[in-house]
Short mmCIF file of C-alpha atoms in Angstrom, two decimals:
data_model
loop_
_atom_site.label_atom_id
_atom_site.label_comp_id
_atom_site.label_asym_id
_atom_site.label_seq_id
_atom_site.Cartn_x
_atom_site.Cartn_y
_atom_site.Cartn_z
CA UNK S 1317 15.41 83.74 214.27
CA UNK S 1318 18.51 86.09 212.60
CA UNK S 1319 21.00 84.60 210.75
CA UNK S 1320 24.91 84.65 211.29
CA UNK S 1321 26.74 87.31 210.66
CA UNK S 1322 30.10 86.35 208.09
CA UNK S 1323 33.26 86.82 209.84
CA UNK S 1324 34.85 88.35 207.03
CA UNK S 1325 31.69 91.03 207.26
CA UNK S 1326 32.23 92.36 210.56
CA UNK S 1327 35.83 92.52 210.48
CA UNK S 1328 35.24 94.82 207.86
CA UNK S 1329 32.34 96.60 210.03
CA UNK S 1330 34.54 97.09 212.81
CA UNK S 1331 37.81 98.36 210.38
CA UNK S 1332 35.45 101.65 208.83
CA UNK S 1333 34.52 102.80 212.18
CA UNK S 1334 37.85 101.40 213.73
CA UNK S 1335 38.80 104.53 210.87
CA UNK S 1336 36.81 106.50 211.14
CA UNK S 1337 38.65 107.61 215.39
CA UNK S 1338 41.88 106.88 214.03
CA UNK S 1339 40.72 109.59 211.47
CA UNK S 1340 39.74 111.47 213.33
CA UNK S 1341 41.69 115.31 213.34
CA UNK S 1342 41.30 114.73 217.28
CA UNK S 1343 44.00 111.47 217.09
CA UNK S 1344 46.09 112.83 214.85
CA UNK S 1345 46.44 115.47 216.64
CA UNK S 1346 47.87 114.27 219.14
CA UNK S 1347 50.16 111.46 217.07
CA UNK S 1348 52.32 114.67 216.42
CA UNK S 1349 55.20 115.01 214.47
CA UNK S 1350 55.24 111.07 213.36
CA UNK S 1351 51.93 110.31 212.65
CA UNK S 1352 49.49 107.54 213.43
CA UNK S 1353 49.92 105.09 210.56
CA UNK S 1354 53.81 105.47 212.52
CA UNK S 1355 52.94 104.33 215.08
CA UNK S 1356 50.33 101.36 213.80
CA UNK S 1357 53.31 100.03 212.16
CA UNK S 1358 54.90 99.65 214.94
CA UNK S 1359 51.88 97.06 216.33
CA UNK S 1360 51.99 95.61 213.27
CA UNK S 1361 52.95 96.69 209.73
CA UNK S 1362 50.84 95.56 208.24
CA UNK S 1363 48.28 98.26 209.99
CA UNK S 1364 47.37 101.11 208.65
CA UNK S 1365 44.28 104.29 208.71
CA UNK S 1366 44.64 104.69 204.35
CA UNK S 1367 47.73 102.98 202.23
CA UNK S 1368 46.63 99.88 201.21
CA UNK S 1369 49.78 97.59 202.54
CA UNK S 1370 50.49 93.97 201.81
CA UNK S 1371 52.59 91.04 202.82
CA UNK S 1372 53.99 88.61 200.68
CA UNK S 1373 52.51 85.17 201.89
CA UNK S 1374 54.80 83.24 198.58
CA UNK S 1375 57.47 83.80 196.85
CA UNK S 1376 58.68 81.88 193.22
CA UNK S 1377 60.67 82.21 190.84
CA UNK S 1378 59.82 79.74 187.88
CA UNK S 1379 62.11 81.22 184.69
CA UNK S 1380 65.43 82.20 185.31
CA UNK S 1381 64.08 86.32 184.98
CA UNK S 1382 61.83 85.99 186.89
CA UNK S 1383 60.38 86.60 190.86
CA UNK S 1384 56.65 85.94 191.29
CA UNK S 1385 55.11 87.13 194.45
CA UNK S 1386 51.87 86.48 196.41
CA UNK S 1387 50.58 89.65 198.64
CA UNK S 1388 47.50 89.71 200.81
CA UNK S 1389 46.42 93.17 201.00
CA UNK S 1390 44.82 95.27 203.91
CA UNK S 1391 41.49 96.74 204.56
CA UNK S 1392 42.39 99.34 202.42
CA UNK S 1393 41.68 97.71 199.64
CA UNK S 1394 39.75 98.19 197.33
CA UNK S 1395 39.78 95.32 194.65
CA UNK S 1396 41.00 95.51 191.28
CA UNK S 1397 39.77 94.70 187.98
CA UNK S 1398 41.10 92.46 185.39
CA UNK S 1399 43.89 93.85 183.75
CA UNK S 1400 44.67 96.68 186.14
CA UNK S 1401 48.10 97.30 187.61
CA UNK S 1402 49.69 98.72 190.80
CA UNK S 1403 52.10 100.65 192.49
CA UNK S 1404 54.22 98.30 194.89
CA UNK S 1405 56.90 100.22 196.69
CA UNK S 1406 59.55 98.41 198.63
CA UNK S 1407 62.06 100.19 201.49
CA UNK S 1408 65.77 99.56 200.17
CA UNK S 1409 68.49 100.82 202.09
CA UNK S 1410 66.68 103.08 203.59
CA UNK S 1411 64.82 104.85 200.98
CA UNK S 1412 60.92 103.59 199.12
CA UNK S 1413 60.84 101.98 195.75
CA UNK S 1414 58.76 102.71 193.22
CA UNK S 1415 57.65 100.18 190.17
CA UNK S 1416 54.31 99.86 188.16
CA UNK S 1417 53.49 95.79 187.52
CA UNK S 1418 50.60 94.56 186.38
CA UNK S 1419 48.79 91.83 188.54
CA UNK S 1420 48.24 88.77 186.93
CA UNK S 1421 45.80 87.14 189.08
CA UNK S 1422 42.13 86.49 188.33
CA UNK S 1423 39.67 89.91 189.48
CA UNK S 1424 36.73 87.40 191.66
CA UNK S 1425 40.72 85.17 193.26
CA UNK S 1426 38.92 83.42 196.35
CA UNK S 1427 41.34 83.73 199.10
CA UNK S 1428 41.88 87.66 198.46
CA UNK S 1429 45.20 87.16 197.46
CA UNK S 1430 47.44 89.49 194.10
CA UNK S 1431 50.52 87.85 192.42
CA UNK S 1432 52.88 89.80 190.63
CA UNK S 1433 55.34 88.45 188.53
CA UNK S 1434 58.28 91.01 188.27
CA UNK S 1435 61.16 90.54 185.56
CA UNK S 1436 64.41 91.26 185.99
CA UNK S 1437 65.95 94.64 184.94
CA UNK S 1438 69.98 94.26 184.61
CA UNK S 1439 69.85 98.08 184.63
CA UNK S 1440 66.76 98.16 187.93
CA UNK S 1441 67.22 98.35 191.42
CA UNK S 1442 63.66 97.05 192.92
CA UNK S 1443 63.10 93.69 190.05
CA UNK S 1444 66.17 93.07 191.26
CA UNK S 1445 66.04 93.03 194.76
CA UNK S 1446 62.82 91.38 194.65
CA UNK S 1447 65.06 88.64 192.96
CA UNK S 1448 67.49 88.62 196.13
CA UNK S 1449 65.77 89.39 198.84
CA UNK S 1450 61.59 88.93 198.51
CA UNK S 1451 60.87 86.03 201.49
CA UNK S 1452 57.06 85.71 202.78
CA UNK S 1453 56.40 88.11 205.62
CA UNK S 1454 57.62 90.41 204.05
CA UNK S 1455 55.49 93.76 204.06
CA UNK S 1456 55.20 96.43 201.25
CA UNK S 1457 53.05 99.41 200.01
CA UNK S 1458 50.30 99.39 197.27
CA UNK S 1459 48.24 102.16 195.41
CA UNK S 1460 45.03 100.92 195.00
CA UNK S 1461 44.40 99.14 191.25
CA UNK S 1462 44.06 101.88 188.29
CA UNK S 1463 44.68 101.87 183.54
CA UNK S 1464 42.30 100.86 181.86
CA UNK S 1465 43.10 97.92 180.05
CA UNK S 1466 40.93 96.22 182.51
CA UNK S 1467 38.48 93.60 181.27
CA UNK S 1468 34.35 94.47 180.41
CA UNK S 1469 31.06 93.05 182.40
CA UNK S 1470 30.83 91.45 178.83
CA UNK S 1471 33.40 91.34 177.20
CA UNK S 1472 31.01 88.88 173.39
CA UNK S 1473 31.70 86.19 171.79
CA UNK S 1474 35.53 85.92 171.54
CA UNK S 1475 38.14 87.27 173.67
CA UNK S 1476 41.65 87.68 171.37
CA UNK S 1477 45.07 88.01 173.58
CA UNK S 1478 48.46 88.65 172.64
CA UNK S 1479 50.75 89.04 174.74
CA UNK S 1480 55.34 88.06 175.02
CA UNK S 1481 57.82 88.17 177.25
CA UNK S 1482 56.74 90.36 180.63
CA UNK S 1483 53.57 90.84 178.67
CA UNK S 1484 52.21 87.76 179.79
CA UNK S 1485 50.74 88.93 182.96
CA UNK S 1486 47.81 91.22 182.46
CA UNK S 1487 46.12 88.96 180.19
CA UNK S 1488 46.95 85.87 182.57
CA UNK S 1489 44.69 88.10 184.90
CA UNK S 1490 41.92 88.24 182.40
CA UNK S 1491 42.60 84.71 181.48
CA UNK S 1492 41.73 83.55 184.61
CA UNK S 1493 38.89 85.77 185.11
CA UNK S 1494 37.09 85.07 182.18
CA UNK S 1495 37.40 80.80 182.96
CA UNK S 1496 36.31 81.74 186.83
CA UNK S 1497 34.02 83.16 186.08
CA UNK S 1498 32.58 80.61 183.11
CA UNK S 1499 32.50 82.89 180.13
CA UNK S 1500 30.03 80.90 177.86
CA UNK S 1501 32.67 81.81 174.45
CA UNK S 1502 36.21 81.37 173.15
CA UNK S 1503 38.82 82.45 174.33
CA UNK S 1504 42.85 82.34 172.20
CA UNK S 1505 45.55 83.65 173.67
CA UNK S 1506 48.75 83.86 171.49
CA UNK S 1507 51.97 83.99 173.07
CA UNK S 1508 55.68 84.84 172.15
CA UNK S 1509 59.26 84.51 173.66
CA UNK S 1510 62.34 83.80 173.15
CA UNK S 1511 62.48 80.10 174.67
CA UNK S 1512 60.11 77.63 176.22
CA UNK S 1513 61.92 78.00 179.58
CA UNK S 1514 61.05 82.04 179.87
CA UNK S 1515 57.14 81.31 179.95
CA UNK S 1516 56.54 82.32 183.18
CA UNK S 1517 52.50 80.43 183.50
CA UNK S 1518 53.58 78.06 180.73
CA UNK S 1519 52.33 75.08 183.03
CA UNK S 1520 48.82 76.04 183.91
CA UNK S 1521 48.45 77.71 180.26
CA UNK S 1522 48.67 74.45 178.83
CA UNK S 1523 46.32 73.00 181.48
CA UNK S 1524 43.73 75.82 180.51
CA UNK S 1525 43.41 75.16 177.28
CA UNK S 1526 43.33 70.32 177.99
CA UNK S 1527 40.32 71.48 181.00
CA UNK S 1528 38.30 74.35 178.68
CA UNK S 1529 37.23 73.19 175.08
CA UNK S 1530 36.86 76.71 173.65
CA UNK S 1531 40.35 78.05 175.12
CA UNK S 1532 42.50 78.03 172.20
CA UNK S 1533 46.66 78.47 172.87
CA UNK S 1534 49.73 79.28 170.57
CA UNK S 1535 52.68 79.43 171.34
CA UNK S 1536 55.58 80.61 169.11
CA UNK S 1537 59.10 81.21 169.64
CA UNK S 1538 61.93 83.28 168.67
CA UNK S 1539 65.16 81.20 169.48
CA UNK S 1540 63.54 78.13 169.53
CA UNK S 1541 61.94 76.85 166.30
CA UNK S 1542 59.47 73.06 166.08
CA UNK S 1543 59.33 73.77 169.49
CA UNK S 1544 55.77 75.75 169.95
CA UNK S 1545 52.78 76.35 166.61
CA UNK S 1546 54.49 79.09 165.62
CA UNK S 1547 57.73 80.46 164.97
CA UNK S 1548 59.88 83.90 164.74
CA UNK S 1549 57.60 87.03 165.77
CA UNK S 1550 54.41 88.17 165.56
CA UNK S 1551 52.46 87.27 161.54
CA UNK S 1552 49.54 88.04 160.96
CA UNK S 1553 48.75 84.18 160.03
CA UNK S 1554 49.46 84.05 163.28
CA UNK S 1555 47.06 85.69 164.19
CA UNK S 1556 44.44 83.59 160.82
CA UNK S 1557 46.10 80.89 162.40
CA UNK S 1558 44.72 80.37 165.57
CA UNK S 1559 40.96 82.95 165.65
CA UNK S 1560 39.87 82.52 161.99
CA UNK S 1561 36.86 85.29 163.22
CA UNK S 1562 39.18 87.15 164.74
CA UNK S 1563 37.60 90.19 163.19
CA UNK S 1564 34.37 90.34 165.92
CA UNK S 1565 37.44 89.89 169.00
CA UNK S 1566 37.85 92.14 171.04
CA UNK S 1567 41.37 91.83 172.19
CA UNK S 1568 43.54 92.43 173.70
CA UNK S 1569 47.70 92.67 173.74
CA UNK S 1570 50.95 93.62 175.79
CA UNK S 1571 53.99 93.00 175.41
CA UNK S 1572 57.37 94.37 173.82
CA UNK S 1573 57.40 98.01 171.40
CA UNK S 1574 58.15 96.10 167.60
CA UNK S 1575 54.64 93.89 169.26
CA UNK S 1576 52.15 96.20 169.74
CA UNK S 1577 53.15 98.40 166.80
CA UNK S 1578 52.94 95.30 164.33
CA UNK S 1579 49.72 94.62 166.15
CA UNK S 1580 48.62 98.41 166.41
CA UNK S 1581 49.98 98.45 162.56
CA UNK S 1582 47.67 95.26 161.50
CA UNK S 1583 44.39 95.84 163.82
CA UNK S 1584 44.28 100.35 162.56
CA UNK S 1585 44.20 99.32 159.03
CA UNK S 1586 42.29 96.44 159.52
CA UNK S 1587 39.93 99.21 160.58
CA UNK S 1588 39.00 96.81 163.86
CA UNK S 1589 41.59 99.86 166.33
CA UNK S 1590 38.19 100.80 167.87
CA UNK S 1591 38.36 96.51 169.19
CA UNK S 1592 42.13 96.91 170.34
CA UNK S 1593 42.95 97.52 173.77
CA UNK S 1594 47.31 97.87 174.31
CA UNK S 1595 49.15 98.13 177.54
CA UNK S 1596 52.72 99.17 176.75
CA UNK S 1597 54.85 98.03 179.37
CA UNK S 1598 57.14 101.51 177.41
CA UNK S 1599 56.83 104.80 176.16
CA UNK S 1600 56.31 104.48 172.07
CA UNK S 1601 58.05 105.82 170.05
CA UNK S 1602 57.46 109.90 169.53
CA UNK S 1603 57.57 112.95 167.51
CA UNK S 1604 60.35 114.12 166.62
CA UNK S 1605 61.46 117.06 167.94
CA UNK S 1606 62.18 119.90 166.43
CA UNK S 1607 66.32 122.22 167.24
CA UNK S 1608 63.91 124.27 168.36
CA UNK S 1609 62.37 122.80 170.37
CA UNK S 1610 64.82 121.41 171.37
CA UNK S 1611 67.31 124.31 172.58
CA UNK S 1612 67.04 127.06 175.91
CA UNK S 1613 68.56 125.88 179.08
CA UNK S 1614 66.59 123.66 182.08
CA UNK S 1615 66.15 125.66 185.39
CA UNK S 1616 66.27 123.41 188.45
CA UNK S 1617 65.09 126.28 190.38
CA UNK S 1618 64.83 124.09 193.91
CA UNK S 1619 67.81 122.97 193.88
CA UNK S 1620 69.47 126.33 192.01
CA UNK S 1621 71.00 123.93 188.79
CA UNK S 1622 70.79 125.22 185.77
CA UNK S 1623 71.49 123.04 182.61
CA UNK S 1624 71.49 123.41 178.81
CA UNK S 1625 68.42 121.69 177.05
CA UNK S 1626 68.80 118.49 175.28
CA UNK S 1627 65.56 117.41 173.69
CA UNK S 1628 65.47 114.15 176.19
CA UNK S 1629 62.29 113.85 179.03
CA UNK S 1630 63.39 115.83 183.17
CA UNK S 1631 63.51 112.88 184.59
CA UNK S 1632 65.78 112.39 182.21
CA UNK S 1633 68.38 116.40 181.98
CA UNK S 1634 67.36 115.81 185.72
CA UNK S 1635 69.16 112.93 186.78
CA UNK S 1636 72.44 113.64 184.01
CA UNK S 1637 71.71 116.91 186.95
CA UNK S 1638 73.25 115.43 189.49
CA UNK S 1639 69.56 114.95 190.30
CA UNK S 1640 67.95 112.00 191.54
CA UNK S 1641 63.87 113.35 191.57
CA UNK S 1642 61.47 109.78 192.97
CA UNK S 1643 60.07 108.11 189.92
CA UNK S 1644 58.64 104.85 189.64
CA UNK S 1645 57.38 103.91 186.26
CA UNK S 1646 59.13 106.18 183.55
CA UNK S 1647 56.10 106.02 180.99
CA UNK S 1648 53.66 108.31 182.61
CA UNK S 1649 51.83 105.96 183.90
CA UNK S 1650 52.17 105.91 188.66
CA UNK S 1651 52.44 109.84 188.48
CA UNK S 1652 55.49 109.36 190.77
CA UNK S 1653 57.64 111.86 189.41
CA UNK S 1654 55.26 114.55 189.38
CA UNK S 1655 56.53 118.19 189.92
CA UNK S 1656 55.52 121.92 188.98
CA UNK S 1657 56.13 123.87 186.14
CA UNK S 1658 57.11 127.54 187.90
CA UNK S 1659 57.77 129.10 183.70
CA UNK S 1660 57.84 128.01 180.00
CA UNK S 1661 56.78 125.09 177.72
CA UNK S 1662 56.46 121.93 177.82
CA UNK S 1663 56.18 119.05 175.34
CA UNK S 1664 54.41 115.34 175.23
CA UNK S 1665 56.90 113.19 174.22
CA UNK S 1666 53.71 110.09 173.61
CA UNK S 1667 51.62 113.00 171.86
CA UNK S 1668 54.04 115.19 171.26
CA UNK S 1669 51.55 118.38 171.97
CA UNK S 1670 52.99 120.85 174.43
CA UNK S 1671 51.94 123.37 176.82
CA UNK S 1672 53.04 126.67 178.60
CA UNK S 1673 50.29 126.79 181.39
CA UNK S 1674 52.40 128.50 184.21
CA UNK S 1675 52.18 126.11 187.41
CA UNK S 1676 51.30 124.16 186.94
CA UNK S 1677 51.95 120.34 187.49
CA UNK S 1678 53.57 117.64 185.15
CA UNK S 1679 55.02 114.12 184.52
CA UNK S 1680 58.99 114.61 184.50
CA UNK S 1681 58.69 110.51 182.09
CA UNK S 1682 57.05 112.45 179.31
CA UNK S 1683 57.90 115.82 179.07
CA UNK S 1684 60.09 117.51 177.52
CA UNK S 1685 61.37 121.01 177.80
CA UNK S 1686 60.37 123.68 174.77
CA UNK S 1687 62.72 126.51 175.47
CA UNK S 1688 63.50 127.27 179.02
CA UNK S 1689 61.86 125.71 181.91
CA UNK S 1690 61.75 125.65 185.05
CA UNK S 1691 61.23 122.95 187.48
CA UNK S 1692 60.78 123.52 190.76
CA UNK S 1693 62.87 119.86 191.83
#
């Protein structure tokens, strides 16, 4: 008797064979000048030889300043580990905009869909557009998942999750994944927000705590004292009260820079840095530049524009000069703003390290010029 092959497996086999045909040189030559994907998109906007595209199947706005999207990716999606992020692209007024978002879904979600929650940035383009216009049926572009803020196969007996504001999304992915996998150990979840109504997943977290005796939840509100288990901003007292054995836990932290600085200082001061994983949504404070490092001239060689260097990142200075280079995360994650530095030295604002290599591809959002710099934008 021949065992039946699941429909999903047949679809994958057919798609792999179809991709080999569509990506052949002959087919691509016949599809010039637009390429195969252009014609596939006319038939079905989700179809692509190798790009990941996703259909928005549900939209919810659980708080006043967030938009949660449920996405169904096409067959090019290779999966993600809990805690990782993707680059999401959407066309706004004829221009493709790309931003990084952490995945919030369990890595083992049975229906194969993904979830992101975007907090609205008043000065942001993508998050505001999603808040105002996203609806089921929208097709967006996705990168493959990336990032080292990921759950290992064997996380250990105790996992401690600390988050603030929109930093809840990747740790929510980790919590959901642990519970879906029947993690036998303990999970401690400490979250900071201004008010109870600002916590995107408040109801689900409460359900988790009720349903799983080994899941300990504590919320702390900075503007609603008495409404949570704790009050105010991060404090070592909160950690010790929620998880007295936190020294033995594998800890994940994500949120605003001050929160991460305080968590990092506590763990480093106690010699626990190797047990802490941090995910940042903004650049950490940069080492101060010297006067010599902020002096010089920038030459944007493709546009023919020159400008005096002032110590800010190349992306910021290019924008001040009237240029509009492609960019995404603005913190060195997505590599959308990568450009070639033909000559000169640049300083990594995250570490202070200086590079002088010619014809070097660099990230504009995390590099500042040191003296005269020629950059191909």
